[in-house]
Short mmCIF file of C-alpha atoms in Angstrom, two decimals:
data_model
loop_
_atom_site.label_atom_id
_atom_site.label_comp_id
_atom_site.label_asym_id
_atom_site.label_seq_id
_atom_site.Cartn_x
_atom_site.Cartn_y
_atom_site.Cartn_z
CA MET A 991 0.02 0.00 -0.01
CA SER A 992 1.17 3.48 -0.75
CA PRO A 993 1.34 6.32 1.82
CA ALA A 994 -1.97 7.48 3.20
CA ALA A 995 -3.70 10.43 1.67
CA SER A 996 -6.37 12.58 3.22
CA GLY A 997 -9.97 12.02 2.26
CA GLU A 998 -13.40 13.10 3.39
CA TRP A 999 -13.79 13.93 7.09
CA SER A 1000 -16.94 15.10 8.88
CA ALA A 1001 -17.50 16.05 12.52
CA ASP A 1002 -14.69 16.12 15.06
CA GLY A 1003 -15.78 13.41 17.51
CA ALA A 1004 -15.84 15.76 20.50
CA HIS A 1005 -19.39 14.62 21.30
CA LEU A 1006 -18.55 10.88 21.43
CA ASP A 1007 -18.95 8.94 24.67
CA ALA A 1008 -15.88 6.68 25.01
CA ARG A 1009 -16.92 4.74 28.10
CA CYS A 1010 -17.57 1.59 26.06
CA VAL A 1011 -16.45 1.62 22.45
CA TRP A 1012 -17.43 -1.10 20.03
CA ILE A 1013 -15.62 -1.59 16.72
CA ILE A 1014 -17.63 -3.58 14.13
CA ASP A 1015 -15.15 -5.03 11.65
CA GLY A 1016 -15.79 -4.95 7.93
CA GLY A 1017 -15.08 -8.56 7.10
CA PRO A 1018 -17.24 -10.55 4.68
CA SER A 1019 -19.34 -12.02 7.55
CA ALA A 1020 -21.24 -10.29 10.30
CA PRO A 1021 -19.98 -10.86 13.83
CA ARG A 1022 -21.23 -14.16 15.32
CA ARG A 1023 -20.45 -13.15 18.90
CA LEU A 1024 -21.02 -9.74 20.44
CA PRO A 1025 -19.63 -8.23 23.63
CA PRO A 1026 -21.80 -8.52 26.76
CA SER A 1027 -21.67 -4.84 27.61
CA GLU A 1028 -23.81 -2.04 26.11
CA PRO A 1029 -21.87 0.27 23.75
CA THR A 1030 -21.73 4.00 24.19
CA CYS A 1031 -19.93 4.51 20.90
CA VAL A 1032 -20.01 2.23 17.84
CA ILE A 1033 -17.30 2.51 15.18
CA ALA A 1034 -18.19 0.83 11.88
CA VAL A 1035 -15.24 -0.27 9.70
CA ASP A 1036 -16.09 -0.01 6.03
CA ARG A 1037 -18.50 -2.94 5.30
CA GLY A 1038 -18.95 -3.00 9.10
CA LEU A 1039 -21.48 -0.25 8.57
CA ALA A 1040 -23.83 -2.78 6.91
CA HIS A 1041 -23.16 -5.26 9.72
CA THR A 1042 -23.82 -2.54 12.34
CA LEU A 1043 -27.19 -1.64 10.86
CA ARG A 1044 -28.23 -5.30 10.47
CA LEU A 1045 -27.42 -5.86 14.12
CA GLY A 1046 -29.79 -2.99 15.03
CA LEU A 1047 -26.97 -0.81 16.35
CA ARG A 1048 -26.64 2.93 15.93
CA PRO A 1049 -23.26 3.82 14.30
CA HIS A 1050 -21.46 6.87 15.77
CA VAL A 1051 -18.35 6.66 13.56
CA ALA A 1052 -17.74 5.23 10.08
CA VAL A 1053 -14.11 4.67 8.99
CA GLY A 1054 -12.60 3.31 5.79
CA ASP A 1055 -12.25 3.75 2.08
CA PHE A 1056 -15.84 2.48 1.72
CA ASP A 1057 -15.08 0.32 -1.27
CA SER A 1058 -17.43 -2.29 0.21
CA VAL A 1059 -20.24 0.01 1.27
CA ASP A 1060 -23.25 1.01 -0.79
CA ALA A 1061 -23.14 4.76 -1.33
CA GLY A 1062 -26.89 5.03 -0.78
CA MET A 1063 -26.57 3.22 2.59
CA LEU A 1064 -23.93 5.65 3.75
CA ALA A 1065 -25.98 8.63 2.61
CA ARG A 1066 -29.10 7.34 4.35
CA THR A 1067 -27.12 6.72 7.53
CA ARG A 1068 -25.79 10.26 7.48
CA ASP A 1069 -29.30 11.61 6.96
CA GLU A 1070 -30.66 9.63 9.91
CA TRP A 1071 -27.80 10.55 12.22
CA PRO A 1072 -26.33 13.94 11.16
CA ASP A 1073 -23.70 13.81 13.91
CA LEU A 1074 -22.19 10.62 12.43
CA VAL A 1075 -18.41 11.03 12.26
CA VAL A 1076 -17.23 9.98 8.81
CA GLN A 1077 -13.58 9.39 7.96
CA ARG A 1078 -13.26 8.42 4.34
CA HIS A 1079 -9.72 7.46 3.41
CA HIS A 1080 -8.39 6.99 -0.12
CA ARG A 1081 -8.21 3.41 -1.35
CA HIS A 1082 -4.42 3.52 -1.83
CA LYS A 1083 -3.42 4.12 1.79
CA ALA A 1084 -0.68 2.89 4.11
CA HIS A 1085 -2.95 1.32 6.73
CA SER A 1086 -5.85 -1.09 6.70
CA ASP A 1087 -9.36 0.13 7.51
CA LEU A 1088 -9.28 -1.74 10.82
CA ASP A 1089 -5.94 -0.18 11.75
CA LEU A 1090 -7.40 3.24 11.10
CA ALA A 1091 -10.44 2.44 13.23
CA LEU A 1092 -8.28 1.15 16.08
CA SER A 1093 -6.14 4.29 15.88
CA PHE A 1094 -9.31 6.44 16.06
CA ALA A 1095 -10.55 4.52 19.08
CA TRP A 1096 -7.15 4.77 20.75
CA GLY A 1097 -7.36 8.54 20.42
CA LEU A 1098 -10.66 8.57 22.34
CA ASP A 1099 -8.90 7.20 25.47
CA PRO A 1100 -11.67 4.66 25.99
CA THR A 1101 -12.53 3.14 29.32
CA GLU A 1102 -13.48 -0.16 27.60
CA ILE A 1103 -13.13 -1.25 23.96
CA ALA A 1104 -14.41 -4.31 22.13
CA LEU A 1105 -13.76 -5.45 18.58
CA ALA A 1106 -16.38 -7.68 16.96
CA SER A 1107 -15.44 -9.54 13.78
CA GLY A 1108 -17.13 -12.32 11.86
CA ALA A 1109 -13.69 -13.62 10.79
CA GLY A 1110 -13.50 -15.55 7.51
CA GLY A 1111 -12.37 -14.03 4.22
CA ARG A 1112 -8.71 -13.77 3.19
CA LEU A 1113 -6.14 -15.43 5.40
CA ASP A 1114 -3.62 -12.57 5.10
CA HIS A 1115 -6.24 -10.03 6.19
CA MET A 1116 -7.24 -12.19 9.15
CA MET A 1117 -3.65 -12.74 10.30
CA ILE A 1118 -2.83 -9.02 10.14
CA SER A 1119 -6.06 -8.08 11.89
CA VAL A 1120 -5.44 -10.41 14.84
CA THR A 1121 -1.69 -9.85 15.28
CA MET A 1122 -2.29 -6.09 14.97
CA LEU A 1123 -3.87 -6.27 18.46
CA ALA A 1124 -0.39 -6.98 19.86
CA ARG A 1125 1.07 -3.67 18.62
CA PRO A 1126 2.33 -1.76 21.68
CA ARG A 1127 -0.27 1.00 21.80
CA TYR A 1128 -3.14 -1.44 21.09
CA ALA A 1129 -1.86 -4.11 23.50
CA ALA A 1130 -2.03 -1.53 26.31
CA LEU A 1131 -5.70 -0.77 25.56
CA PRO A 1132 -8.53 -2.30 27.66
CA LEU A 1133 -9.43 -4.24 24.53
CA VAL A 1134 -11.22 -7.56 24.01
CA ALA A 1135 -11.70 -8.89 20.51
CA TYR A 1136 -14.53 -11.26 19.55
CA VAL A 1137 -13.26 -12.94 16.38
CA GLY A 1138 -15.57 -15.55 14.97
CA ALA A 1139 -16.10 -18.05 17.79
CA SER A 1140 -12.98 -16.99 19.70
CA VAL A 1141 -12.13 -14.24 22.22
CA VAL A 1142 -8.72 -12.57 21.91
CA ARG A 1143 -6.85 -10.38 24.39
CA ALA A 1144 -3.34 -8.90 24.22
CA ALA A 1145 -1.02 -8.35 27.13
CA THR A 1146 2.39 -6.73 27.17
CA THR A 1147 5.25 -6.31 29.67
CA GLY A 1148 4.03 -5.61 33.20
CA MET A 1149 0.40 -6.50 32.54
CA THR A 1150 -1.70 -9.20 34.22
CA ILE A 1151 -5.06 -10.07 32.70
CA ALA A 1152 -7.94 -12.33 33.66
CA LEU A 1153 -9.17 -14.95 31.27
CA PRO A 1154 -12.72 -16.00 32.32
CA SER A 1155 -13.76 -19.52 31.41
CA GLY A 1156 -16.99 -18.16 29.98
CA ASP A 1157 -14.94 -16.86 27.03
CA GLY A 1158 -13.70 -20.36 26.21
CA ASN A 1159 -12.24 -23.36 27.98
CA LEU A 1160 -9.36 -23.83 25.50
CA LEU A 1161 -6.53 -21.30 25.49
CA THR A 1162 -3.63 -20.62 23.12
CA LEU A 1163 -0.89 -18.16 24.03
CA LEU A 1164 1.02 -16.70 21.12
CA ALA A 1165 4.11 -14.53 21.57
CA VAL A 1166 4.24 -11.74 18.98
CA GLY A 1167 7.29 -9.75 17.97
CA GLY A 1168 9.84 -11.83 19.85
CA ALA A 1169 10.10 -14.15 22.83
CA ALA A 1170 7.94 -13.53 25.93
CA SER A 1171 8.27 -14.50 29.59
CA VAL A 1172 4.92 -15.32 31.13
CA ARG A 1173 3.33 -16.80 34.24
CA THR A 1174 -0.10 -18.35 34.31
CA THR A 1175 -2.52 -19.70 36.89
CA GLY A 1176 -5.73 -21.64 36.45
CA LEU A 1177 -4.51 -23.74 33.52
CA ARG A 1178 -4.02 -27.46 33.08
CA TRP A 1179 -0.37 -26.75 32.13
CA ASN A 1180 0.77 -23.53 33.80
CA LEU A 1181 3.77 -21.61 32.47
CA THR A 1182 6.17 -20.39 35.14
CA GLY A 1183 8.51 -18.13 33.23
CA SER A 1184 11.37 -20.59 33.47
CA ALA A 1185 11.27 -21.18 29.73
CA PRO A 1186 10.60 -18.37 27.25
CA LEU A 1187 7.53 -18.49 25.02
CA LEU A 1188 9.17 -18.08 21.66
CA SER A 1189 7.56 -16.13 18.84
CA ALA A 1190 5.35 -18.32 16.66
CA ALA A 1191 6.20 -21.38 18.82
CA SER A 1192 3.63 -24.05 19.53
CA LEU A 1193 4.43 -24.30 23.27
CA GLY A 1194 1.36 -22.18 24.15
CA LEU A 1195 -1.04 -24.05 21.85
CA SER A 1196 -4.23 -25.67 23.15
CA ASN A 1197 -4.01 -25.34 26.91
CA GLU A 1198 -7.12 -25.78 29.04
CA LEU A 1199 -8.67 -23.72 31.82
CA THR A 1200 -9.24 -25.62 35.09
CA ALA A 1201 -10.65 -22.66 37.07
CA PRO A 1202 -13.53 -20.19 36.59
CA SER A 1203 -10.85 -17.66 35.60
CA ALA A 1204 -7.24 -18.14 34.57
CA HIS A 1205 -4.67 -15.35 34.85
CA LEU A 1206 -1.85 -14.40 32.55
CA GLY A 1207 1.05 -12.25 33.74
CA VAL A 1208 3.58 -10.97 31.20
CA GLN A 1209 7.05 -10.30 32.60
CA ALA A 1210 8.58 -9.46 29.19
CA GLY A 1211 7.31 -9.34 25.61
CA THR A 1212 3.82 -9.27 24.17
CA VAL A 1213 1.35 -12.13 24.07
CA LEU A 1214 -2.01 -12.80 22.43
CA ALA A 1215 -4.36 -14.95 24.50
CA ILE A 1216 -6.94 -16.74 22.31
CA GLN A 1217 -9.86 -18.51 23.98
CA THR A 1218 -12.25 -20.88 22.24
CA HIS A 1219 -14.94 -23.20 23.44
CA GLY A 1220 -14.19 -26.85 22.67
CA LYS A 1221 -14.20 -30.36 24.03
CA PRO A 1222 -11.98 -31.02 27.08
CA LEU A 1223 -8.51 -32.13 26.06
CA PRO A 1224 -7.67 -35.84 26.39
#
């Protein structure tokens, strides 16, 4: 992608309530799993505008190049909610639509943020979208991602996060951007930090929660915690 160029911008976002921000991803499928909390601000990512409306949600922000959005739908949405913040970026830009939406949400200094994605579509898009959550400024956000049937959280150096069993009994820990040192509790095979979790290694694959909530502490590095409901491991 070439460097980003400015596009159409409307409203400044000063009126937005950032207590609980939802981002509705623009993948080919609508989200199958939604966050349990009520949103105070909904950011629709490109085709995510159609998903947002089908889910009966009111969009507060629309971000993207809108190559997958019907122009009439966008116009009708702006007519219904004149304070809709629209950030239209040129198609040939340096960042994905989701990256631009996450950056916008980051700038709101949200109290809570959730990403809802139906997953599916191109593998490269899916890989970038998930691993993007481990970027330093995004990993530090109070962010939970609902991706298909899985729930994803990022944690970086100095963070300890809870992993409730209600989000999935199977857990994979993936170090991103280099080796990580982690400690866990509440798992069938707990990691103690004695051996590093290497980037892209399978050591953290398919663990199992044995408590109502497991905990992940990151002493060094950045880790994605991916929870999925599945059969108990043999």
